[in-house]
Amino acid sequence: MPLDRHLLEGLLTTMIRIRRFDERVTELFKAGHVKGTAHSYVGEEAVATGACANLRRDDYIVGTHRGHGHCIAKGASINEMMAELYGKESGYCKGLGGSMHIADMDLNILGCNGVVGAGLPIASGAGLSSKLRKSDQVTICFFGDGASSQGTFHEALNLASVWRLPVVFVCENNQYALSTSYKRTVSVDAVADRGVAYGIPGITVDGNDVIAVYEAVREAVARARRGEGPSLVEGKTYRWMGHSMRAELAPYRSKQEEEEWIQRDPIAHLERDMLDQQLISPERLAQIRQEVEQELEEAVKFAEQSREPAIEVMERALYAPRLPVSAPPPKRGHELTFTEALNEALKQEMRRDPRVFVMGEDVGLVGGIFRVTQGLYDEFGPERTRDTPISESTFVGCGLGAAVTGMRPVVEIQIWDFVACAMDQIVNQIAKFRYMLGGKPTVPLVIRGPQGGGIRMAAQHSQSLESWFIHIPGLTVIAPSTPYDAKGLLIAAIRDDNPVIFLEHKLLYQPVMKEPVPEEPYALPIGKADIKRDGTDVTIVATQMMVHRALRAAEKLADEGVNVEIIDPRTLYPLDEETIVNSIKKTNRLVIVHEAVKRGGVGAELCATVVEKAFGYLDAPPLRVGARDVPMPYNDILERATIPGEEEIIQAVREVLA
């Protein structure tokens, strides 16, 4: 189909802008002005240009580590991009993201990504958000041929196909994953051939022909807007430069191969066609190049004159402000179990806010294997109570994409041990998203699920992994121990604008563990501990199921004349250090009890905090009580021997009093 002069000139200008930006960045890197590293897009300009020319301003893109071209093609500011590469505060991410993480939420550029294949789940989440909001926005997800060997590629295509998401997956097949030819790592001739496995169209085009890319993506975008689901478009292209500006690798491509691809220069190809067809004059072509050079000079000047970011800029970027919480209501109302309290919190928040939805394995019709989501499907339907494929990495990453594009997802991990499958998305994407984008977006995402032992599910279904998450800046970690706390803290987590890890101990789901819970919605303050029992002789800080065992131990110790104070942190990060320190100032002794193994656990962090802030008040060294240093056994006698019980707690208290 013939394209008009105006469109062709726009395509050509964008490609020249991308080419010259990266050529200039290479010069600046060699001169020491651009630090770290950057990945050149020279030679691949036709893919991003042709693809993004089909998008509206409100459409989304997700880029890769080689993302300068993606951002420029979507309309990003050259000035702010250059300032980011210089690490300056005026950069897109205030100098916190750098070359691989440039984003512009105003243009719906959802960030480039330094982890291969990690953007595919995020793009699926943006597509899901569009679907849930009944918008016709489309997401383009760029990825390289190397990413097509990642599990997230297959998981994301499957999920997008099952849910008919408006996502166009664009593979930039530049022939090499770092130094390895795709012919040695991909089992099909074309990555696009893999689309058929997921029931979606797959098309391969000449990635150096901007018109071919434009037309292929135009049809895919139109299909997505019509609600017909995702497409896979592969552009076969070539990067002229090495993998990155820092990676000085031995030669892995022949000079002949490089020269053959350079002869297929996408810019020169379009220039020749336009000149031959008299769609542009040599004078206008020279003018475009001159204007681009002027833009670049201004961008470099802007970056050089911008100020360095202060430490305060960095620290403010990590967490969004916490919402104010009114005084907690008294513990009154109907009697609920822990499970019922969580269920009531979910239902009330989903009624209150249409942006809240739940997804995870088996959360729909059956209500989850622990019945926390029971009844949600009947009331809110399959759109807002979404059963996912068994692909934790992708549906967790999908939660991120949905959260940063207007929704408030609650993602259930069926058994918490399976969270290991999603750690890249949690640690490298979710926890860092706001920070790497300079503190601009919010990430209102809750990831919840059952952890811990006690029900004979053995080593791969019984771990207590909270210490993994308190170590990661950007995450909030909540671990309630009672139905009252569970409801109030889950509501607070859903309303919070930060990613929350919400841990539920399996034994707390027992139907016999009931207490009065207010019927109305309420939020408890995040980062505020609760004193479960007042005392004067010893402070016990206990978490989750161990709170109940500590309370029973305290009753027995009372018979010996020992008055124990028990504190439940409720939030493991941020930690209410003030309440714990004030208790130690009163009791002068500390025992910490958690189910996880002691090594590298929450107890170790608490001990360090107390030694730093209340050492002078201690009359004895703090003691930790935790699980034996072994994986959880299946045998019930051995399981009970592994998990701390009342007697271990009592013995620890006696020891600190000795």
XYZ file of C-alpha atoms in Angstrom:
658
model
C 0.000 0.000 0.000
C 1.514 3.354 -0.993
C 2.396 5.609 1.943
C 2.108 9.379 1.805
C 5.074 11.716 1.683
C 4.468 13.101 5.159
C 4.495 9.662 6.802
C 7.598 8.559 4.909
C 9.465 11.691 5.866
C 8.491 11.129 9.487
C 9.793 7.564 9.367
C 13.052 8.684 7.806
C 13.527 11.503 10.324
C 12.942 9.174 13.256
C 15.471 6.654 11.965
C 18.072 9.369 11.449
C 17.415 10.710 14.935
C 17.855 7.239 16.457
C 21.026 6.572 14.431
C 22.695 9.822 15.265
C 21.698 9.670 18.940
C 23.399 6.331 19.410
C 26.424 7.297 17.345
C 26.834 10.360 19.533
C 26.355 8.296 22.698
C 29.166 6.014 21.526
C 31.444 9.021 21.164
C 30.457 10.303 24.599
C 31.034 6.885 26.162
C 34.528 6.674 24.703
C 35.218 10.176 26.010
C 34.114 9.141 29.511
C 30.996 11.318 29.720
C 28.511 8.441 29.561
C 29.325 5.959 32.318
C 28.434 2.340 33.013
C 27.408 1.020 29.659
C 24.964 1.524 26.824
C 23.732 -0.709 24.021
C 23.747 0.706 20.510
C 20.665 0.411 18.289
C 22.564 1.398 15.141
C 21.401 -0.764 12.245
C 18.053 -1.710 13.806
C 16.291 1.633 13.488
C 13.590 0.417 11.109
C 11.994 -1.927 13.663
C 11.194 0.562 16.425
C 10.390 3.303 13.912
C 8.014 1.253 11.812
C 6.335 -0.310 14.840
C 5.802 2.833 16.918
C 4.512 4.810 13.940
C 1.290 2.826 14.368
C 0.743 3.878 17.971
C -1.221 6.658 19.583
C 0.250 8.700 22.402
C -1.785 6.748 24.966
C -0.622 3.350 23.718
C 2.110 1.557 25.661
C 5.526 0.232 24.820
C 7.935 -1.921 26.811
C 11.550 -1.801 25.667
C 14.744 -3.757 26.152
C 18.280 -2.998 27.293
C 18.847 -1.768 23.709
C 16.007 0.683 24.150
C 17.132 4.129 22.973
C 15.481 3.530 19.612
C 12.225 2.373 21.216
C 11.995 5.515 23.337
C 12.842 7.919 20.518
C 10.385 6.213 18.179
C 7.623 6.680 20.778
C 8.459 10.384 21.031
C 10.777 10.612 24.029
C 12.717 13.817 24.679
C 16.296 13.693 23.407
C 17.292 16.134 26.141
C 15.937 14.033 28.997
C 17.358 10.844 27.504
C 20.813 12.337 27.206
C 20.639 13.755 30.719
C 19.749 10.291 32.000
C 22.776 8.810 30.255
C 24.861 11.471 31.979
C 23.271 10.436 35.298
C 21.775 13.865 35.903
C 18.706 14.851 37.898
C 17.024 16.299 34.816
C 17.127 12.884 33.148
C 14.026 10.794 32.677
C 14.814 8.726 35.777
C 16.697 11.456 37.681
C 19.949 9.606 37.097
C 18.751 6.481 38.915
C 18.005 4.293 35.894
C 20.596 4.988 33.236
C 20.682 3.748 29.654
C 18.937 0.409 30.181
C 15.970 1.716 32.170
C 14.784 4.893 30.453
C 11.037 5.391 30.744
C 8.431 8.116 30.308
C 5.130 7.411 32.020
C 3.583 10.486 30.369
C 4.211 8.867 26.982
C 3.313 5.403 28.347
C 6.856 4.167 27.825
C 6.847 1.590 30.618
C 10.578 1.338 30.855
C 13.366 -0.403 29.088
C 14.801 -3.406 30.861
C 18.208 -4.782 31.699
C 16.944 -8.353 32.154
C 16.459 -10.392 28.989
C 12.816 -11.345 28.467
C 11.608 -9.598 31.612
C 9.471 -7.083 29.748
C 7.137 -9.671 28.231
C 5.095 -10.298 31.409
C 4.969 -6.558 32.132
C 3.629 -5.874 28.650
C 1.002 -8.556 29.173
C -0.034 -6.759 32.345
C -0.412 -3.477 30.485
C -2.565 -5.299 27.956
C -4.652 -6.808 30.744
C -5.100 -3.356 32.252
C -6.408 -2.033 28.920
C -8.821 -4.950 28.719
C -10.109 -4.521 32.265
C -10.524 -0.769 31.829
C -12.331 -1.392 28.531
C -9.828 0.831 26.754
C -8.660 0.223 23.202
C -5.048 0.993 24.116
C -2.481 -1.356 22.612
C 0.886 -2.403 24.007
C 3.942 -3.154 21.896
C 6.549 -5.306 23.602
C 10.020 -5.269 22.047
C 12.370 -8.163 22.726
C 15.372 -9.787 21.091
C 15.880 -13.210 19.577
C 17.712 -14.273 22.740
C 14.602 -13.603 24.824
C 12.625 -16.082 22.736
C 14.497 -18.853 24.551
C 13.398 -17.558 27.953
C 10.479 -19.185 29.716
C 8.836 -15.784 30.085
C 8.502 -15.567 26.292
C 6.466 -18.747 26.109
C 4.519 -18.025 29.275
C 3.653 -14.483 28.218
C 2.518 -15.477 24.735
C 0.380 -18.228 26.189
C -1.205 -15.976 28.805
C -1.806 -13.155 26.315
C -3.392 -15.583 23.894
C -5.620 -17.233 26.510
C -6.855 -13.832 27.694
C -6.896 -12.253 24.183
C -4.816 -9.317 25.351
C -4.154 -6.317 23.082
C -0.391 -6.854 22.882
C 1.876 -6.904 19.849
C 5.065 -8.847 20.575
C 7.834 -7.504 18.339
C 10.973 -9.611 18.100
C 14.045 -7.699 16.975
C 16.028 -10.602 15.615
C 19.439 -9.002 15.291
C 21.018 -12.432 14.757
C 23.014 -12.600 17.991
C 22.294 -12.969 21.704
C 25.413 -11.205 22.905
C 27.937 -13.290 20.911
C 25.901 -16.413 20.132
C 24.099 -16.743 16.815
C 20.386 -17.389 17.091
C 20.872 -20.233 14.600
C 22.709 -22.083 17.377
C 20.107 -21.460 20.080
C 16.697 -21.235 18.365
C 15.173 -24.463 17.085
C 13.072 -22.875 14.323
C 14.052 -20.860 11.263
C 12.015 -17.877 12.413
C 10.989 -16.844 15.904
C 7.597 -15.868 14.494
C 6.962 -19.547 13.708
C 6.459 -20.068 17.423
C 3.270 -18.029 17.373
C 1.294 -20.966 16.005
C 1.930 -22.906 19.226
C -0.085 -20.296 21.095
C -2.786 -19.775 18.506
C -1.675 -16.304 17.482
C -0.547 -14.893 14.121
C 3.200 -14.908 13.555
C 4.823 -13.008 10.730
C 8.463 -12.458 9.776
C 9.448 -9.335 7.875
C 12.620 -7.666 6.683
C 13.540 -5.706 9.779
C 15.655 -3.338 7.693
C 12.645 -2.297 5.613
C 10.763 0.269 7.678
C 7.707 0.108 5.423
C 7.481 -3.671 5.760
C 7.683 -3.347 9.546
C 5.136 -0.538 9.557
C 2.613 -2.499 7.530
C 3.001 -5.727 9.494
C 2.648 -3.991 12.844
C -0.221 -1.869 11.542
C -2.297 -4.993 10.968
C -1.272 -6.430 14.350
C -2.216 -3.197 16.146
C -5.544 -3.021 14.333
C -6.236 -6.621 15.288
C -5.447 -5.871 18.926
C -7.700 -2.805 18.963
C -10.546 -4.892 17.574
C -10.246 -7.166 20.587
C -8.872 -10.104 18.613
C -5.816 -10.624 20.811
C -2.044 -10.622 20.443
C 0.263 -11.045 17.467
C 3.923 -11.916 17.051
C 5.938 -9.895 14.546
C 9.588 -10.697 13.898
C 11.847 -8.218 12.169
C 15.100 -9.763 10.950
C 17.751 -7.111 11.329
C 21.339 -6.615 12.491
C 23.156 -4.513 15.037
C 26.248 -2.942 13.554
C 28.019 -2.509 16.873
C 28.999 -5.052 19.506
C 26.700 -6.201 22.264
C 27.421 -3.186 24.439
C 29.833 -0.316 24.635
C 31.562 -1.882 27.613
C 31.756 -5.510 26.475
C 35.075 -5.837 24.634
C 34.669 -9.332 23.232
C 36.844 -11.303 20.882
C 35.537 -11.142 17.288
C 32.550 -13.444 16.828
C 31.220 -12.193 13.470
C 33.009 -12.196 10.151
C 33.849 -8.921 8.447
C 32.066 -10.174 5.357
C 28.836 -10.754 7.298
C 29.026 -7.338 8.917
C 29.627 -5.642 5.556
C 26.742 -7.479 3.916
C 24.338 -6.230 6.556
C 25.708 -2.687 6.485
C 24.984 -2.677 2.762
C 21.346 -3.245 3.750
C 21.307 -0.039 5.823
C 17.601 0.744 6.536
C 18.155 4.498 6.389
C 20.049 4.465 3.109
C 17.405 2.124 1.660
C 14.531 4.524 2.439
C 16.533 7.573 1.369
C 17.232 6.044 -2.054
C 13.605 5.085 -2.578
C 12.329 8.522 -1.613
C 14.890 10.321 -3.764
C 14.187 8.024 -6.732
C 10.459 8.615 -6.419
C 10.986 12.338 -5.828
C 9.268 12.111 -2.455
C 12.058 14.133 -0.886
C 14.671 16.509 -2.214
C 18.380 16.395 -1.441
C 17.966 19.818 0.135
C 15.222 18.640 2.479
C 17.263 15.566 3.385
C 20.225 17.771 4.283
C 17.922 19.990 6.330
C 16.613 17.019 8.329
C 20.125 15.886 9.130
C 21.127 19.385 10.144
C 18.101 19.705 12.438
C 18.921 16.390 14.081
C 22.514 17.480 14.660
C 21.260 20.668 16.275
C 18.951 18.666 18.531
C 21.868 16.515 19.615
C 24.093 19.483 20.352
C 21.360 20.990 22.488
C 20.810 17.664 24.253
C 24.498 17.295 25.130
C 24.605 20.880 26.363
C 21.448 20.290 28.420
C 22.947 17.171 29.980
C 26.290 18.780 30.733
C 24.658 21.788 32.398
C 22.206 19.765 34.484
C 22.887 19.173 38.159
C 23.838 15.933 39.832
C 21.050 14.253 41.821
C 21.212 14.642 45.598
C 21.023 11.708 47.989
C 17.572 12.949 49.017
C 16.368 12.483 45.426
C 17.468 8.861 45.544
C 15.885 8.154 48.910
C 12.562 9.801 48.057
C 12.275 7.754 44.891
C 12.028 4.352 46.573
C 8.641 4.349 48.309
C 5.451 6.224 47.525
C 3.985 8.082 50.523
C 1.890 5.930 52.842
C -1.786 6.796 52.985
C -2.983 8.197 56.321
C -4.874 5.669 58.425
C -7.540 6.553 60.970
C -7.522 5.107 64.474
C -8.018 1.326 64.383
C -11.485 0.180 65.404
C -11.899 -1.947 68.544
C -11.837 -5.711 68.224
C -15.564 -6.272 68.043
C -18.071 -7.520 65.518
C -18.703 -10.927 64.025
C -16.476 -13.895 64.725
C -14.265 -14.693 61.756
C -11.479 -17.114 61.013
C -8.241 -15.886 59.486
C -9.422 -17.118 56.070
C -12.811 -15.438 56.415
C -11.185 -12.169 57.453
C -8.968 -12.160 54.357
C -11.935 -13.049 52.175
C -14.009 -10.224 53.637
C -11.180 -7.758 53.062
C -10.915 -8.767 49.397
C -14.656 -8.545 48.804
C -14.993 -5.166 50.481
C -12.081 -3.654 48.585
C -13.294 -5.062 45.265
C -16.726 -3.529 45.925
C -15.182 -0.210 46.928
C -12.671 0.132 44.094
C -13.316 -1.279 40.598
C -9.574 -1.174 39.912
C -8.973 -4.014 42.382
C -8.873 -7.488 40.888
C -7.506 -10.869 41.940
C -5.524 -13.353 39.897
C -3.612 -16.544 40.517
C -3.828 -20.281 40.133
C -7.298 -21.674 40.958
C -8.519 -18.464 42.619
C -11.747 -18.430 40.589
C -14.339 -21.176 40.596
C -12.826 -23.166 43.481
C -11.806 -20.121 45.523
C -8.186 -21.161 45.976
C -6.905 -24.316 47.643
C -7.202 -22.607 51.043
C -10.536 -20.942 50.111
C -9.313 -17.384 50.671
C -10.894 -16.222 47.396
C -14.075 -18.263 47.771
C -17.156 -16.475 46.440
C -15.242 -13.784 44.560
C -15.863 -15.419 41.203
C -19.626 -15.537 41.801
C -19.796 -11.863 42.751
C -17.183 -10.269 40.498
C -16.966 -12.686 37.599
C -14.027 -14.091 35.640
C -12.676 -10.688 34.557
C -11.858 -9.582 38.114
C -11.242 -13.053 39.574
C -8.825 -14.489 37.060
C -7.557 -18.052 37.022
C -4.056 -17.979 35.558
C -1.896 -20.538 33.816
C 0.700 -22.188 36.037
C 3.333 -19.588 35.232
C 4.233 -17.618 38.350
C 6.867 -15.434 36.738
C 4.472 -14.209 34.088
C 1.326 -13.639 36.112
C 3.322 -11.874 38.842
C 4.982 -9.685 36.195
C 1.564 -9.209 34.636
C 0.506 -7.771 37.991
C 3.271 -5.188 37.724
C 2.217 -4.152 34.226
C -1.393 -3.798 35.352
C -0.451 -1.899 38.513
C 1.544 0.800 36.742
C -1.176 1.319 34.125
C -4.097 2.057 36.388
C -5.190 -1.126 38.176
C -4.675 -2.455 41.720
C -3.945 -6.193 41.372
C -3.900 -8.745 44.168
C -1.812 -11.702 42.998
C -2.022 -15.003 44.845
C 0.909 -17.407 44.971
C -0.806 -20.737 45.562
C 1.976 -22.097 47.798
C 4.592 -19.555 48.841
C 7.534 -21.803 47.960
C 6.554 -21.299 44.303
C 7.443 -17.618 44.622
C 10.978 -18.679 43.709
C 9.734 -19.020 40.120
C 8.846 -15.309 40.123
C 11.863 -13.830 41.893
C 13.191 -11.960 38.873
C 9.896 -10.144 38.484
C 9.678 -9.376 42.204
C 13.301 -8.459 42.895
C 14.460 -6.915 39.612
C 11.202 -5.473 38.310
C 8.515 -4.867 40.939
C 10.747 -3.713 43.796
C 12.815 -1.423 41.585
C 10.234 -0.092 39.127
C 9.377 3.157 40.918
C 12.980 3.744 41.941
C 14.527 3.169 38.514
C 11.990 5.556 37.016
C 13.035 8.321 39.387
C 10.166 7.955 41.845
C 7.500 8.942 39.321
C 5.127 5.938 39.093
C 3.310 4.130 41.863
C 3.174 0.339 42.036
C -0.045 -0.607 43.894
C 0.432 -4.371 43.839
C -0.172 -7.014 46.512
C 1.433 -10.457 46.244
C -0.056 -12.762 48.853
C -0.021 -16.437 49.731
C 0.486 -19.161 52.336
C 3.859 -20.050 53.803
C 5.165 -22.150 56.667
C 4.898 -25.735 57.840
C 2.804 -27.778 60.193
C 0.476 -29.549 57.754
C 2.872 -32.235 56.456
C 3.547 -30.815 53.003
C 7.310 -31.466 53.194
C 10.304 -29.511 51.971
C 9.001 -27.809 48.809
C 5.676 -26.636 50.275
C 6.548 -25.557 53.821
C 9.242 -22.892 53.812
C 9.172 -19.573 55.638
C 10.898 -17.176 53.246
C 10.185 -13.730 54.674
C 13.867 -12.837 55.026
C 14.265 -12.951 51.240
C 11.924 -10.020 50.894
C 12.881 -7.803 53.827
C 16.344 -7.689 52.246
C 15.007 -6.035 49.073
C 14.588 -2.233 49.110
C 11.300 -1.206 47.527
C 9.160 -3.961 49.022
C 6.811 -3.810 51.990
C 6.490 -7.092 53.906
C 3.418 -7.828 56.034
C 2.859 -10.976 58.134
C -0.287 -10.867 60.311
C -1.086 -13.392 63.024
C -4.788 -12.840 63.796
C -8.036 -12.435 61.829
C -8.415 -8.821 63.037
C -4.916 -7.929 61.859
C -5.312 -9.917 58.635
C -8.370 -7.987 57.485
C -7.079 -4.546 58.456
C -3.617 -5.086 57.029
C -4.812 -6.628 53.760
C -7.096 -3.641 53.193
C -4.164 -1.340 53.980
C -1.942 -3.292 51.576
C -4.470 -3.061 48.732
C -4.844 0.690 49.247
C -1.102 1.288 49.500
C 0.754 2.662 46.472
C 3.764 0.380 46.985
C 4.320 -3.307 46.206
C 3.406 -5.412 49.231
C 4.425 -8.965 50.060
C 1.588 -10.312 52.225
C 2.438 -13.540 54.047
C -0.179 -15.862 55.516
C 0.794 -18.862 57.630
C -1.035 -22.039 56.663
C -1.827 -23.022 60.257
C -3.589 -19.690 60.762
C -6.219 -20.844 58.264
C -7.517 -23.360 60.840
C -11.260 -22.865 61.418
C -10.879 -23.048 65.203
C -8.840 -19.821 65.300
C -11.577 -17.173 65.445
C -11.913 -13.727 66.964
C -14.239 -10.712 66.703
C -13.620 -8.668 63.550
C -15.429 -5.410 62.669
C -17.889 -5.862 59.830
C -17.072 -2.491 58.267
C -13.895 -2.007 56.155
C -10.899 -0.710 58.100
C -7.183 -0.303 57.484
C -4.465 -0.834 60.053
C -1.288 1.254 59.867
C 1.550 -0.337 57.927
C 4.733 -0.376 59.979
C 3.049 -0.419 63.401
C 3.587 -3.344 65.774
C 0.963 -4.654 68.175
C 1.580 -5.537 71.820
C -0.310 -8.796 72.183
C 0.486 -9.146 75.894
C 1.831 -6.628 78.387
C 4.698 -7.686 80.617
C 7.688 -6.497 82.602
C 10.270 -9.274 82.756
C 11.047 -10.390 79.197
C 10.127 -9.155 75.729
C 9.225 -11.777 73.149
C 9.025 -10.589 69.549
C 7.160 -13.272 67.613
C 5.785 -13.540 64.094
C 2.806 -15.268 62.488
C 1.970 -18.663 64.038
C 4.717 -18.208 66.621
C 2.697 -15.375 68.217
C 0.133 -17.925 69.382
C 2.764 -20.335 70.661
C 4.480 -17.487 72.480
C 1.180 -16.505 74.112
C 0.648 -20.044 75.348
C 4.239 -20.165 76.581
C 3.710 -16.877 78.409
C 0.713 -18.314 80.253
C 2.810 -21.211 81.485
C 5.651 -18.895 82.479
C 3.199 -16.769 84.453
C 2.711 -19.775 86.721
C 6.438 -19.501 87.461
C 6.094 -15.804 88.278
C 7.557 -14.602 84.952
C 5.705 -11.708 83.323
C 6.257 -11.814 79.551
C 5.517 -9.030 77.084
C 4.744 -10.222 73.553
C 5.094 -8.009 70.506
C 3.871 -8.939 67.056
C 5.630 -6.707 64.492
C 2.844 -7.456 61.978
C 4.889 -5.574 59.379
C 8.377 -6.978 58.913
C 9.330 -4.040 56.707
C 8.977 -1.262 57.594
C 9.693 -2.484 61.105
C 8.314 -0.696 64.161
C 11.649 -0.402 65.928
C 10.317 2.145 68.418
C 7.777 -0.207 70.008
C 10.363 -2.999 70.304
C 13.069 -0.750 71.755
C 10.655 0.798 74.260
C 9.655 -2.673 75.424
C 13.296 -3.661 75.930
C 13.883 -0.496 77.943
C 11.188 -1.827 80.282
C 12.050 -5.553 80.392
C 15.804 -5.478 79.634
C 15.626 -8.880 77.953
C 14.704 -10.112 74.476
C 13.688 -13.404 72.879
C 12.851 -13.511 69.160
C 10.701 -16.337 67.819
C 10.020 -17.156 64.183
C 9.405 -20.369 62.276
C 12.082 -19.768 59.653
C 15.594 -21.075 60.231
C 17.702 -18.669 62.264
C 20.473 -18.316 59.695
C 20.037 -14.981 57.906
C 16.522 -14.619 59.250
C 14.340 -11.831 60.576
C 15.614 -12.617 64.081
C 19.175 -11.802 63.093
C 18.064 -8.435 61.735
C 16.098 -7.723 64.898
C 19.089 -8.621 67.068
C 21.316 -6.263 65.114
C 18.773 -3.467 65.403
C 18.398 -3.943 69.157
C 22.147 -4.071 69.718
C 22.555 -0.855 67.749
C 19.699 1.015 69.433
C 19.154 -0.488 72.863
C 22.355 -2.305 73.841
C 22.713 -0.372 77.075
C 19.324 -1.555 78.287
C 20.014 -5.276 77.832
C 20.808 -7.347 80.916
C 21.390 -10.481 78.827
C 22.237 -11.270 75.199
C 19.161 -11.521 72.926
C 18.182 -15.079 72.036
C 16.630 -16.371 68.827
C 14.289 -19.309 68.532
C 13.820 -20.692 65.036
C 13.432 -23.867 63.051
C 16.138 -26.491 62.949
C 18.589 -25.832 60.147
C 17.095 -28.431 57.799
C 14.424 -28.445 55.076
C 10.972 -29.321 56.354
C 10.528 -33.108 56.737
C 7.378 -34.990 55.789
C 7.172 -37.199 58.886
C 4.856 -35.571 61.433
C 7.073 -36.291 64.447
C 10.103 -34.846 62.694
C 8.093 -31.861 61.444
C 7.028 -31.015 65.001
C 10.634 -31.392 66.100
C 11.773 -28.988 63.373
C 9.294 -26.167 64.047
C 9.718 -24.231 67.338
C 7.174 -25.119 70.006
C 6.131 -23.754 73.384
C 8.852 -25.621 75.264
C 11.639 -24.117 73.132
C 10.203 -20.661 73.796
C 9.926 -21.291 77.531
C 13.503 -22.579 77.652
C 14.790 -19.469 75.849
C 12.984 -17.188 78.305
C 14.437 -19.076 81.257
C 17.890 -18.758 79.711
C 17.749 -14.958 79.317
C 16.502 -14.693 82.912
C 19.240 -16.918 84.329
